[in-house]
JSON list of C-alpha atoms in Angstrom, two decimals:
[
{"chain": "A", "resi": 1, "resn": "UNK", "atom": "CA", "xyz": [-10.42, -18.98, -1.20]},
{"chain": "A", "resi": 2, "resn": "UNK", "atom": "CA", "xyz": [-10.81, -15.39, -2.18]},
{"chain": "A", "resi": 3, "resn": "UNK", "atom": "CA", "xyz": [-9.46, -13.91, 1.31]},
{"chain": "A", "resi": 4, "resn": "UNK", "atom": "CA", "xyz": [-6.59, -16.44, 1.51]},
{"chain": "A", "resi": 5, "resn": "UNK", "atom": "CA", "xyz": [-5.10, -16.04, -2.23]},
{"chain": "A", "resi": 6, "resn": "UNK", "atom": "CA", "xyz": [-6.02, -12.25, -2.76]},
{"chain": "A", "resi": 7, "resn": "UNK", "atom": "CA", "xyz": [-2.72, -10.79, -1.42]},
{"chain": "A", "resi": 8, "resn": "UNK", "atom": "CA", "xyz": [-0.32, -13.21, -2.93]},
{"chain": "A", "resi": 9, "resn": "UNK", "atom": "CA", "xyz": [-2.65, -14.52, -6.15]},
{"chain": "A", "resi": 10, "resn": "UNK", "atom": "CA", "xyz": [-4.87, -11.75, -6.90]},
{"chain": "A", "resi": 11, "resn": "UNK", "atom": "CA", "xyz": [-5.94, -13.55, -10.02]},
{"chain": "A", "resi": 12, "resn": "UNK", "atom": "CA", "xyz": [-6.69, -16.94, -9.04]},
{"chain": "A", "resi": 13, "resn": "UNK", "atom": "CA", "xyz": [-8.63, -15.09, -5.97]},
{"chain": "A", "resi": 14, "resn": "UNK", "atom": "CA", "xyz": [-10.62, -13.26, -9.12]},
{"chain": "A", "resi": 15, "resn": "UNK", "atom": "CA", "xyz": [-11.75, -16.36, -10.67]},
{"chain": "A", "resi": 16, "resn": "UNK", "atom": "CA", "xyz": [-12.68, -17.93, -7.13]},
{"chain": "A", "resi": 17, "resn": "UNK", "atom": "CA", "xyz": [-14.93, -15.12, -7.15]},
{"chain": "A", "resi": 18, "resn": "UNK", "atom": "CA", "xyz": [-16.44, -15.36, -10.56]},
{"chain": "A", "resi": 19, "resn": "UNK", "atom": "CA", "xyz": [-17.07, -18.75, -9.83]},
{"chain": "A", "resi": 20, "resn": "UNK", "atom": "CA", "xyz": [-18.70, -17.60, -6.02]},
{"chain": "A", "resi": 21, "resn": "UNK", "atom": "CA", "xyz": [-21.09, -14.99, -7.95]},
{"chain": "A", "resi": 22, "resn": "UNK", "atom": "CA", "xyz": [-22.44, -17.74, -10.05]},
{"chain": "A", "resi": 23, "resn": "UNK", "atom": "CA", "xyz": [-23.41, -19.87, -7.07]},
{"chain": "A", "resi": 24, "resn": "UNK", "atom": "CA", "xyz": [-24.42, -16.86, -5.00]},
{"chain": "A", "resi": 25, "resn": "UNK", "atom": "CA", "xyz": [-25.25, -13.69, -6.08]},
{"chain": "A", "resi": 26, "resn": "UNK", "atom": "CA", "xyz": [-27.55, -12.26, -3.97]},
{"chain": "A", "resi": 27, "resn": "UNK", "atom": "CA", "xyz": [-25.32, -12.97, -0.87]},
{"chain": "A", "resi": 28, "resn": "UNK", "atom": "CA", "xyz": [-23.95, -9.68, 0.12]},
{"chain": "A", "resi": 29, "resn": "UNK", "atom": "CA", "xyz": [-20.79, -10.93, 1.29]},
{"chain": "A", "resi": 30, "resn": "UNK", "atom": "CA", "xyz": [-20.19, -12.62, -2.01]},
{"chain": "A", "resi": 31, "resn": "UNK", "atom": "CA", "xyz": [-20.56, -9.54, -3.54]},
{"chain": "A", "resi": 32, "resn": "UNK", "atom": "CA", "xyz": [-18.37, -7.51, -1.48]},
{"chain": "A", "resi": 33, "resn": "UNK", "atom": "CA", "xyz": [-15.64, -10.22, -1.86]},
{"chain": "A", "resi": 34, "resn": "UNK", "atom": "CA", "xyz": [-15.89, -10.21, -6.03]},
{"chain": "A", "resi": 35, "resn": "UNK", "atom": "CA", "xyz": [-15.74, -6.46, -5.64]},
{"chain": "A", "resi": 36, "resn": "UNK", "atom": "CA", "xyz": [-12.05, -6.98, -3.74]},
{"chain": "A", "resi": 37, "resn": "UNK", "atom": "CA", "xyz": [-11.26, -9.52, -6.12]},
{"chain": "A", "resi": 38, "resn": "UNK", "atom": "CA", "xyz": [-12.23, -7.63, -9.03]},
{"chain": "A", "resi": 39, "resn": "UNK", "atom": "CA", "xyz": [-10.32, -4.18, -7.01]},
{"chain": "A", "resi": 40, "resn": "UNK", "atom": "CA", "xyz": [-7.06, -6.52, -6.48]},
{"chain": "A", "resi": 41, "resn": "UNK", "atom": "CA", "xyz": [-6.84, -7.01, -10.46]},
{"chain": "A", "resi": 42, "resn": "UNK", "atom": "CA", "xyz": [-7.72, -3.75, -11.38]},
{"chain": "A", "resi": 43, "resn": "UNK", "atom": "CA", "xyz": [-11.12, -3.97, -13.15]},
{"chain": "A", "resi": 44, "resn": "UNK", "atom": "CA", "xyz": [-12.33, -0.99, -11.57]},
{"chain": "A", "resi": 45, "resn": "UNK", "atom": "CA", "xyz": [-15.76, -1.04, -13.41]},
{"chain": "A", "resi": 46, "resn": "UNK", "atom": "CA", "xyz": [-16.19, -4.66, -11.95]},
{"chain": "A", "resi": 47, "resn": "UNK", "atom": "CA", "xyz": [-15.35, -3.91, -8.81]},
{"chain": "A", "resi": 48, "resn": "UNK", "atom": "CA", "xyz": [-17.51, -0.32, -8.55]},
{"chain": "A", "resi": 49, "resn": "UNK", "atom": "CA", "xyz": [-20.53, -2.62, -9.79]},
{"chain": "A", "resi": 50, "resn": "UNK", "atom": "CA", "xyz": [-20.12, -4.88, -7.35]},
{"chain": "A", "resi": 51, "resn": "UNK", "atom": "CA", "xyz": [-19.24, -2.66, -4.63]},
{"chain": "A", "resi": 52, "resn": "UNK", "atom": "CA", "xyz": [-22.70, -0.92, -5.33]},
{"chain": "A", "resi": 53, "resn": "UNK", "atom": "CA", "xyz": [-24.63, -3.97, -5.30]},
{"chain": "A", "resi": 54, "resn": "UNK", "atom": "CA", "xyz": [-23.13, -5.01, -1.60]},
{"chain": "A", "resi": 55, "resn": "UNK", "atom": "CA", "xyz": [-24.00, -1.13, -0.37]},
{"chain": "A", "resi": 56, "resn": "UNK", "atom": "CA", "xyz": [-27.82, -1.69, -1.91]},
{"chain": "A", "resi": 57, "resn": "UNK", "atom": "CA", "xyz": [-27.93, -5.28, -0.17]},
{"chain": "A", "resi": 58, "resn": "UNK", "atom": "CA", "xyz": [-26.97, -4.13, 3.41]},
{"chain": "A", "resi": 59, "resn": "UNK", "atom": "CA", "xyz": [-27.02, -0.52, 3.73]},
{"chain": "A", "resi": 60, "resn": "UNK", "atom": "CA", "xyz": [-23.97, 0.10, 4.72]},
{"chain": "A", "resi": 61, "resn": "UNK", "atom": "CA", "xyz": [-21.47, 2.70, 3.96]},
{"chain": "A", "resi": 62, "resn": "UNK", "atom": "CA", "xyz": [-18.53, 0.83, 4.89]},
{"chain": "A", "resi": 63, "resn": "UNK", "atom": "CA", "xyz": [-17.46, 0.71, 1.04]},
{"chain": "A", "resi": 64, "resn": "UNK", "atom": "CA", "xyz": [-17.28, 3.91, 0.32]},
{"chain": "A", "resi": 65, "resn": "UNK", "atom": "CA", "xyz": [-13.71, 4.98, 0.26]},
{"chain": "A", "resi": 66, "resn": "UNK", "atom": "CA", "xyz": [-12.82, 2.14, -1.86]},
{"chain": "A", "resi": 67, "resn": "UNK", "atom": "CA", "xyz": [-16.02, 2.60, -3.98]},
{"chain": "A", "resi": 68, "resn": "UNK", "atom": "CA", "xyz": [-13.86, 6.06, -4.39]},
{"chain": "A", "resi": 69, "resn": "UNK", "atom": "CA", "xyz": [-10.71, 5.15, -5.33]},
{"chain": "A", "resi": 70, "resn": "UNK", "atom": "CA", "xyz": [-12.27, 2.85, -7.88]},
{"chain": "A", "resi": 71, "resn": "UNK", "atom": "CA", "xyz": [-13.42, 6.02, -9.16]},
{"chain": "A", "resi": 72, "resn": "UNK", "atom": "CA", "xyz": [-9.16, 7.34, -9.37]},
{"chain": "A", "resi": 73, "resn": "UNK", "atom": "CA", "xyz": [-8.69, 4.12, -11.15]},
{"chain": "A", "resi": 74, "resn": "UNK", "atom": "CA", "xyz": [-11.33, 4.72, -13.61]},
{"chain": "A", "resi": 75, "resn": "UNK", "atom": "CA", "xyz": [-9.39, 8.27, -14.27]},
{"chain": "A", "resi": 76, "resn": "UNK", "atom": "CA", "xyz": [-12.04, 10.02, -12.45]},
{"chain": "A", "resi": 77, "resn": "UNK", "atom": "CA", "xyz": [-10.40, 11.67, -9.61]},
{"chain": "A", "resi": 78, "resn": "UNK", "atom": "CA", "xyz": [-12.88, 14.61, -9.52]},
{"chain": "A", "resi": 79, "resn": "UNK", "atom": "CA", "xyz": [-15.69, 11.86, -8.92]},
{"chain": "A", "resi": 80, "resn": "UNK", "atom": "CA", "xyz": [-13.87, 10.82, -5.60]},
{"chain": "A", "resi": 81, "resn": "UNK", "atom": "CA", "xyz": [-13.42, 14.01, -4.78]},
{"chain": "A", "resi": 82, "resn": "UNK", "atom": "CA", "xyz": [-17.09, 14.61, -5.11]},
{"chain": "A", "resi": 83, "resn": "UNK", "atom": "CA", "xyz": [-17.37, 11.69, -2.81]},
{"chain": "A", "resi": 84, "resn": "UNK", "atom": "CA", "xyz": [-15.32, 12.80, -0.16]},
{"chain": "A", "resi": 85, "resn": "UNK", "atom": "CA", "xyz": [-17.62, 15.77, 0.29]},
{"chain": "A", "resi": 86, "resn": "UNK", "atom": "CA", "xyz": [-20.60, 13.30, 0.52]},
{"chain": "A", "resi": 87, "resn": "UNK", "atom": "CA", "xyz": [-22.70, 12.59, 3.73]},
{"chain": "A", "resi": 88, "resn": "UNK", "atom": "CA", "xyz": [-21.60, 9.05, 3.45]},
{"chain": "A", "resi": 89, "resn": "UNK", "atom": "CA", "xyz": [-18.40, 9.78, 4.75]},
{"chain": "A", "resi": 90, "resn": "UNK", "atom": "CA", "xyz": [-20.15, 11.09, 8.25]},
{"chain": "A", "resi": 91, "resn": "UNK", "atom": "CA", "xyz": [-21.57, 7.96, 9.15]},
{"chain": "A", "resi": 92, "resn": "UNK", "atom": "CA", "xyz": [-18.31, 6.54, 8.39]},
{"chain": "A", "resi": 93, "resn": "UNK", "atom": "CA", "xyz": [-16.15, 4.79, 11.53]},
{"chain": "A", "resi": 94, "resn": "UNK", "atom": "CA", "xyz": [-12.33, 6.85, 12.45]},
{"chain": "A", "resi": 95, "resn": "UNK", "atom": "CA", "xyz": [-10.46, 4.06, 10.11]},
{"chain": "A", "resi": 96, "resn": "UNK", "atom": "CA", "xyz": [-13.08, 4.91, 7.16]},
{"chain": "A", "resi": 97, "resn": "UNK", "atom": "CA", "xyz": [-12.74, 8.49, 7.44]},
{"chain": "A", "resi": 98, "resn": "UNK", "atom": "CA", "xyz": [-8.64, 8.05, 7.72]},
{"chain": "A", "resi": 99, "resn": "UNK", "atom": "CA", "xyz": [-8.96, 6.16, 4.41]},
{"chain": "A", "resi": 100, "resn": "UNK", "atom": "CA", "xyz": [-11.32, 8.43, 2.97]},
{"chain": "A", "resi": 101, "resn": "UNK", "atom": "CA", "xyz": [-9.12, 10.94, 3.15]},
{"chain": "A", "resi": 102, "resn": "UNK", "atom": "CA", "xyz": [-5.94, 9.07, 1.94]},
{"chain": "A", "resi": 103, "resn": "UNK", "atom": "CA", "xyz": [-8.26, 8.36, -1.27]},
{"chain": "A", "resi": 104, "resn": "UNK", "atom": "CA", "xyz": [-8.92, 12.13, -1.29]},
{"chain": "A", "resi": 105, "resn": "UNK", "atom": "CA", "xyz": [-5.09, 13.13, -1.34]},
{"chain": "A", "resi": 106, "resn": "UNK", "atom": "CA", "xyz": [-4.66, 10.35, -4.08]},
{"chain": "A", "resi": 107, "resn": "UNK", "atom": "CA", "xyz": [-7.49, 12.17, -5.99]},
{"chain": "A", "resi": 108, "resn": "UNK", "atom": "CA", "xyz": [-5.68, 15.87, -5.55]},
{"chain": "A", "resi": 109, "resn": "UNK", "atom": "CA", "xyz": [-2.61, 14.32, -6.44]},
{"chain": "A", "resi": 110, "resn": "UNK", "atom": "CA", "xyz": [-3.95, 13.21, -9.48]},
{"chain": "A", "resi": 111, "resn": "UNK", "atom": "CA", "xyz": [-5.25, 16.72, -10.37]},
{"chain": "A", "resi": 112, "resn": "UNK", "atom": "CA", "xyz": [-1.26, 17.60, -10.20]},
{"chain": "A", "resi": 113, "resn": "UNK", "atom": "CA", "xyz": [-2.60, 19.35, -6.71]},
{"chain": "A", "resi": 114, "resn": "UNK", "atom": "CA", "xyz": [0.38, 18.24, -4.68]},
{"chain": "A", "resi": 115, "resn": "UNK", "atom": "CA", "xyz": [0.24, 20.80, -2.42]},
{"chain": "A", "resi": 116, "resn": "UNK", "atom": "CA", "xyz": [-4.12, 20.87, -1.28]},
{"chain": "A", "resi": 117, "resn": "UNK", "atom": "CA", "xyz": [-3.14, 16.76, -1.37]},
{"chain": "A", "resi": 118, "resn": "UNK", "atom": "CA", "xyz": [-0.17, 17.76, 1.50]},
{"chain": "A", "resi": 119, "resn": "UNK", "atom": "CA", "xyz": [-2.70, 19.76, 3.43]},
{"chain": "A", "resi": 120, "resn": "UNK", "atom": "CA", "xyz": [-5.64, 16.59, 2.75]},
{"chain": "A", "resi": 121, "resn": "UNK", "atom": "CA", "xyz": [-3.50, 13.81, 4.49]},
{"chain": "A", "resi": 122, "resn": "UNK", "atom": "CA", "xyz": [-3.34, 16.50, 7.15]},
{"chain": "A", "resi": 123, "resn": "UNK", "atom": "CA", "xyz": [-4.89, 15.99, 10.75]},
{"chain": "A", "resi": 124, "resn": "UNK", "atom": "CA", "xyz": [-5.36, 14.67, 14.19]},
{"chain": "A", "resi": 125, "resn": "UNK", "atom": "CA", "xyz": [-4.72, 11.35, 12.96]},
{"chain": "A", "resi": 126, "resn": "UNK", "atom": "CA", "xyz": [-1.40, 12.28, 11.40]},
{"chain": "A", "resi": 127, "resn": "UNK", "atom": "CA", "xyz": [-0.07, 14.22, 14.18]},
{"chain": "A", "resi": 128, "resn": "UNK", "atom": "CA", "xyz": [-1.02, 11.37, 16.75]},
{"chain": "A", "resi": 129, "resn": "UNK", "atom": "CA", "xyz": [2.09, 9.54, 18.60]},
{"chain": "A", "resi": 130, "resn": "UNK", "atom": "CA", "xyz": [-0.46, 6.95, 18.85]},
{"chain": "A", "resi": 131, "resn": "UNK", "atom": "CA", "xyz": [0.01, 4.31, 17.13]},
{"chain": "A", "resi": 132, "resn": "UNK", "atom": "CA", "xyz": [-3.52, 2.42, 14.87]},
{"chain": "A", "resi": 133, "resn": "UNK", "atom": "CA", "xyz": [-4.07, -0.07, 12.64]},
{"chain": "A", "resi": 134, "resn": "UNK", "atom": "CA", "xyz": [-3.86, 3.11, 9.79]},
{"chain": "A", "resi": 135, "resn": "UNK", "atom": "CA", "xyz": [-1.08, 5.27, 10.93]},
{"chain": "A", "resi": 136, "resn": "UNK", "atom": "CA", "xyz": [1.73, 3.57, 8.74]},
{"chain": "A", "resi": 137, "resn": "UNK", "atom": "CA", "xyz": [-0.11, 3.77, 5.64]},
{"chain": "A", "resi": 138, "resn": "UNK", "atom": "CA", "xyz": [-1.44, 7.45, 6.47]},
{"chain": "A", "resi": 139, "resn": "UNK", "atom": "CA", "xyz": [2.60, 8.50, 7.48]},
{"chain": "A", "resi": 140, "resn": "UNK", "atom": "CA", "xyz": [3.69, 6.53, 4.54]},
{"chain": "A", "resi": 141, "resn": "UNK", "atom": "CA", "xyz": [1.10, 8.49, 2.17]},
{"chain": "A", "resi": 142, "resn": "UNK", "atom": "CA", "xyz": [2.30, 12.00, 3.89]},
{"chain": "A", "resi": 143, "resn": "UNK", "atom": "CA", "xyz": [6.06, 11.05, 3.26]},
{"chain": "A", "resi": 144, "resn": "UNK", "atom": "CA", "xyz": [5.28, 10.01, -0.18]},
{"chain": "A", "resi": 145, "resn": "UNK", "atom": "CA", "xyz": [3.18, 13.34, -0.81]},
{"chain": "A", "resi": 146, "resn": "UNK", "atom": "CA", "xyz": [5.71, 15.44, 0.90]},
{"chain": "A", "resi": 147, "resn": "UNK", "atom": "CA", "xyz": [8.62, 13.89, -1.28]},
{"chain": "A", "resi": 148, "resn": "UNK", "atom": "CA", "xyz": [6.64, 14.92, -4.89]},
{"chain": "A", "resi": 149, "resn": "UNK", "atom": "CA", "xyz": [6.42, 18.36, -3.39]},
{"chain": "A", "resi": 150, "resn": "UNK", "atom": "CA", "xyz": [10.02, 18.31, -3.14]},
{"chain": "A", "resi": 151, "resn": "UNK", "atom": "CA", "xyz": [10.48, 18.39, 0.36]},
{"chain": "A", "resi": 152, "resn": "UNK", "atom": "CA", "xyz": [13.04, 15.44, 1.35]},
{"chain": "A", "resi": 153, "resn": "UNK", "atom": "CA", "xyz": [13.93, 16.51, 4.73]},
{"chain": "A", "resi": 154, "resn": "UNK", "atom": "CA", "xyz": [10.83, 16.13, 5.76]},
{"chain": "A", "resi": 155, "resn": "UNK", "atom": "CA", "xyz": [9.27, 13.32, 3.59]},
{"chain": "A", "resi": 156, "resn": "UNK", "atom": "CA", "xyz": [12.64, 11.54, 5.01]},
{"chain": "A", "resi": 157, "resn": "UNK", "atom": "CA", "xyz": [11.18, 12.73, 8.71]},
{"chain": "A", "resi": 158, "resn": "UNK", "atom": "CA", "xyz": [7.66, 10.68, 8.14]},
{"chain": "A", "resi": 159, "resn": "UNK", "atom": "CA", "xyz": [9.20, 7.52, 6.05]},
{"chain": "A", "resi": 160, "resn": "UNK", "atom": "CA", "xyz": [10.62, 7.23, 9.69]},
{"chain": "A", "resi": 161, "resn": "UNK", "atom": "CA", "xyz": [7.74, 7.71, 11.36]},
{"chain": "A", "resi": 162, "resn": "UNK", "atom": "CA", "xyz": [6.18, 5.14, 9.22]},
{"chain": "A", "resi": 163, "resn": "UNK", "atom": "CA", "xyz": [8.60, 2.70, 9.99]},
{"chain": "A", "resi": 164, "resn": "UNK", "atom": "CA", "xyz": [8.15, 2.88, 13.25]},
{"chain": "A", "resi": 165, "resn": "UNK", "atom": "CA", "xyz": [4.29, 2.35, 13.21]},
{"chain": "A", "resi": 166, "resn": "UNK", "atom": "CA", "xyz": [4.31, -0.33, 10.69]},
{"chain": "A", "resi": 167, "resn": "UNK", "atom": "CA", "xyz": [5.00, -3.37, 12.48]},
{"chain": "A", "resi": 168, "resn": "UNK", "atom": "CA", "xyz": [3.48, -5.73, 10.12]},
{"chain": "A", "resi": 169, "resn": "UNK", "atom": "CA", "xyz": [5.68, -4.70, 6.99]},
{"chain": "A", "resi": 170, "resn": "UNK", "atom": "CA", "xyz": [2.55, -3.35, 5.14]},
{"chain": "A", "resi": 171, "resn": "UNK", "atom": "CA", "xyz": [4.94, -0.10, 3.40]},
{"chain": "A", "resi": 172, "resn": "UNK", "atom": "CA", "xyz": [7.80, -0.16, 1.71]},
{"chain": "A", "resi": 173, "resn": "UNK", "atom": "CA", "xyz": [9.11, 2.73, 4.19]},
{"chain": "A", "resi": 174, "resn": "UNK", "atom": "CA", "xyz": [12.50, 1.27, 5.19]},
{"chain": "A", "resi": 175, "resn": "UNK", "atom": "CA", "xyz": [13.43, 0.69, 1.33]},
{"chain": "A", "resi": 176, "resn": "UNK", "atom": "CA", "xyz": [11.89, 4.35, 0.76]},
{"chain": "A", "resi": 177, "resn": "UNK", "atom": "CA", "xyz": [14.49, 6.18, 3.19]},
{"chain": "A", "resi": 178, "resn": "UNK", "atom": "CA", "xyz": [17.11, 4.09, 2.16]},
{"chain": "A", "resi": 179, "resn": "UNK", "atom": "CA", "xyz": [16.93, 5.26, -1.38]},
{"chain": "A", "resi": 180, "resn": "UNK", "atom": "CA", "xyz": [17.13, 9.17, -0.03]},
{"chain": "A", "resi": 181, "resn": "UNK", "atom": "CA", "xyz": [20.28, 8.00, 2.10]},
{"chain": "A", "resi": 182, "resn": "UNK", "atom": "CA", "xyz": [21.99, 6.58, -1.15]},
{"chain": "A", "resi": 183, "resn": "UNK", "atom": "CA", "xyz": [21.92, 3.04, 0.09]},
{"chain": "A", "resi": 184, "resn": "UNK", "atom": "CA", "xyz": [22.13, 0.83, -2.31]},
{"chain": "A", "resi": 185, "resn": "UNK", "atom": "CA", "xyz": [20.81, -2.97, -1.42]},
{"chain": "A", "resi": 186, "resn": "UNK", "atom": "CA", "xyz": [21.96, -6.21, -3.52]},
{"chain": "A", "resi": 187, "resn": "UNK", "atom": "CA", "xyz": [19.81, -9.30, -3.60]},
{"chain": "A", "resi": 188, "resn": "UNK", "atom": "CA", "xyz": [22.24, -12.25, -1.91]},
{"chain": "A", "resi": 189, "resn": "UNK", "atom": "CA", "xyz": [20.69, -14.73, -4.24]},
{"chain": "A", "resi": 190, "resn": "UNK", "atom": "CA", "xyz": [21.77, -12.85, -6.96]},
{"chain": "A", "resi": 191, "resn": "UNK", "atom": "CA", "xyz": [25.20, -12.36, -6.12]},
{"chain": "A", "resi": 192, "resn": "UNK", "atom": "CA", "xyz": [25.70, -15.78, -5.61]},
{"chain": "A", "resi": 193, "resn": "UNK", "atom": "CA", "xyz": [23.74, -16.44, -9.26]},
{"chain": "A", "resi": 194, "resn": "UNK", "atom": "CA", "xyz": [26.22, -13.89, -10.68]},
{"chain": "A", "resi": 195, "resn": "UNK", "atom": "CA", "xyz": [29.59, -15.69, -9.11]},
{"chain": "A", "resi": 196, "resn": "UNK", "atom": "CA", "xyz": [28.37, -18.93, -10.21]},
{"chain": "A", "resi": 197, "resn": "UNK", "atom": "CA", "xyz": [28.01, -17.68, -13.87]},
{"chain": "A", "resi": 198, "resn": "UNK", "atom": "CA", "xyz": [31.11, -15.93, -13.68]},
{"chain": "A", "resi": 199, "resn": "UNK", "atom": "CA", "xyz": [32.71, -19.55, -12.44]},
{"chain": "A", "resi": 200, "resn": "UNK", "atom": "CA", "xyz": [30.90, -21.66, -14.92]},
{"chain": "A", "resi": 201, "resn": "UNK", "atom": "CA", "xyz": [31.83, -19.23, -17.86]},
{"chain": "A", "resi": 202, "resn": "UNK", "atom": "CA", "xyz": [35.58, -19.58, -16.54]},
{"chain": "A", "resi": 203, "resn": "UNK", "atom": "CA", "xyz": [35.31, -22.93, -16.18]},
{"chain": "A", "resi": 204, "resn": "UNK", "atom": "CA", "xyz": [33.92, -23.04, -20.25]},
{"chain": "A", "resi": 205, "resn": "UNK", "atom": "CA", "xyz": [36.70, -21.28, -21.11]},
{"chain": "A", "resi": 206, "resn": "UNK", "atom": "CA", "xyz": [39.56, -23.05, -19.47]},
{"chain": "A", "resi": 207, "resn": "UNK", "atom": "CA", "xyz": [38.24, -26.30, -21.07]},
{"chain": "A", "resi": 208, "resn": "UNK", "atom": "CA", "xyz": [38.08, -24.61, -24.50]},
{"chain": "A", "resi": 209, "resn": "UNK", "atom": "CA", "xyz": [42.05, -23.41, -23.58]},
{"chain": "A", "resi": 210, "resn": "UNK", "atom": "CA", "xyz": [42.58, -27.02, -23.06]},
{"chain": "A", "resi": 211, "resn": "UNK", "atom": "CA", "xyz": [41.04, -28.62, -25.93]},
{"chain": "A", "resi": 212, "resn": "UNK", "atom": "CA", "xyz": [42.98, -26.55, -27.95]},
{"chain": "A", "resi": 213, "resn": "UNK", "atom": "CA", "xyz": [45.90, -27.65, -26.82]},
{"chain": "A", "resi": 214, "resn": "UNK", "atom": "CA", "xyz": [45.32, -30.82, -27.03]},
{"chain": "A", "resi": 215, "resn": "UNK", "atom": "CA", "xyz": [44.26, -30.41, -30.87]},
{"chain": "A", "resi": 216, "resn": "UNK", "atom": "CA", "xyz": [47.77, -28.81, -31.39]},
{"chain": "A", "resi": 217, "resn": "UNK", "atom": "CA", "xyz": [49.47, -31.86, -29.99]},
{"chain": "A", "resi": 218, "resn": "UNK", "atom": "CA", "xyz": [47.82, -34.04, -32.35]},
{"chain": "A", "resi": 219, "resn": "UNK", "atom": "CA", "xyz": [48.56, -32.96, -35.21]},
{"chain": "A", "resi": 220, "resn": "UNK", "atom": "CA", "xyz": [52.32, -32.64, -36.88]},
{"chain": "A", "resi": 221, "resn": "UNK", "atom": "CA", "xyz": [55.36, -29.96, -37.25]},
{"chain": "A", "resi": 222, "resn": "UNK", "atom": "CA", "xyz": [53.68, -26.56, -38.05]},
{"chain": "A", "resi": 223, "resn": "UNK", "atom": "CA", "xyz": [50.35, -27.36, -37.09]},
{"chain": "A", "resi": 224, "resn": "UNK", "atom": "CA", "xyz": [49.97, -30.30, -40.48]},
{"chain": "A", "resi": 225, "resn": "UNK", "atom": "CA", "xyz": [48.43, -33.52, -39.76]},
{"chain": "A", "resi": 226, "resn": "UNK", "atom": "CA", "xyz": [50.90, -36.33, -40.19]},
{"chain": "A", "resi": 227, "resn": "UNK", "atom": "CA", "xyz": [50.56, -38.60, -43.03]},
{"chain": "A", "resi": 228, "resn": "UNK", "atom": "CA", "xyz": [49.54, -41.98, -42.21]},
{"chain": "A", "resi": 229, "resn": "UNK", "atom": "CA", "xyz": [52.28, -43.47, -43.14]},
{"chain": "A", "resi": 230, "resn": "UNK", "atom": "CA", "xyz": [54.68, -41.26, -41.31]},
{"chain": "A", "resi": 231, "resn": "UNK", "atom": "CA", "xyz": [52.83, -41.93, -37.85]},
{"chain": "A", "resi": 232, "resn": "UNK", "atom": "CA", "xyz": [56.36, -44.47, -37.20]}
]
């Protein structure tokens, strides 16, 4: 229940997983999925805690460039840093390392170091034409870095390149260079919402128009009510 509501109902996934480490707690996975549920919400100190528990249970280092940013969301950006500089990220797989280092540039960014964050995102991996399961968000995170620096042509240059690596719709590239070509989208739903309040509000109005008139007509010469016995 966690992995299927996380992305659309990040908080019902949370207390699925509240309820998961009271049944299970030593069960690595179950730890691991409170720490994504707990991450998804932003309780950073929840999610660190259980991130760390999952890491003791099996060993692995797979966790640690979220275990990082948890770090950023905790406001301690020179603590992922610190991290990024760690062994741990050596025995990490090519997708690890690629997030590792997004996390990284996140960190310099929040240092106001826009420019050592620039050079971060930086690499093989970004100058690839070859297209992995990372290379949208790692484009996306360039663009986005390159764009604070003040550098539109180019930050324009990789929102492209982002869109054309990210198949599944996992960035908001498109709406990104949109914005920086001055296009402006409008929500059809709304449009039609706004007509049919404009046409219900005319509507009001033409039956206040009419009820007025019909007031007038009932009553005598010069607007005064006719005396009853004058109706003849």
């Amino acid at each position: 229940m966690v992995a299927n509501l996380i992305d659309d109902e990040p908080e019902e996934a949370y207390a699925y997983s509240r309820i998961a480490l009271r049944l299970a707690s030593r069960v690595a996975a179950v730890r691991e999925a409170a720490g994504f549920a707990a991450y998804a919400t932003q309780r950073y100190t929840e999610a660190l805690a259980e991130f760390r528990a999952a890491r003791r249970m099996t060993g692995s280092v797979e966790l640690w460039p979220v275990m990082a940013d948890c770090e950023r969301g905790l406001g301690r950006p020179e603590r992922a840093m610190a991290m990024a500089g760690e062994p741990e990220v050596l025995k990490l797989d090519k997708a690890g390392q690629v997030e590792m280092r997004m996390v990284a540039a996140g960190a310099r960014r929040d240092m106001g170091q826009i420019d050592a964050a620039i050079v971060t995102l930086q690499g093989p991996e970004l100058a690839s034409n070859s297209v992995q399961p990372w290379t949208a968000r790692l484009r996306y995170a360039y663009a986005d870095a390159l764009l604070t620096a003040g550098r539109e042509a180019e930050a324009r240059e990789w929102f492209a390149k982002a869109i054309e690596a990210d198949k599944d719709g996992l960035t908001d590239a498109s709406d990104r260079l949109a914005q920086l070509d001055g296009v402006a989208f409008v929500d059809a739903l709304d449009e039609e919402s706004g007509e049919s309040a404009g046409e219900a509000e005319a509507e009001t109005e033409t039956e206040t128009v009419v009820k007025d008139d019909v007031d007038v007509q009932d009553e005598g010469p010069s607007g005064v009510e006719p005396v009853e016995g004058d109706k003849d």
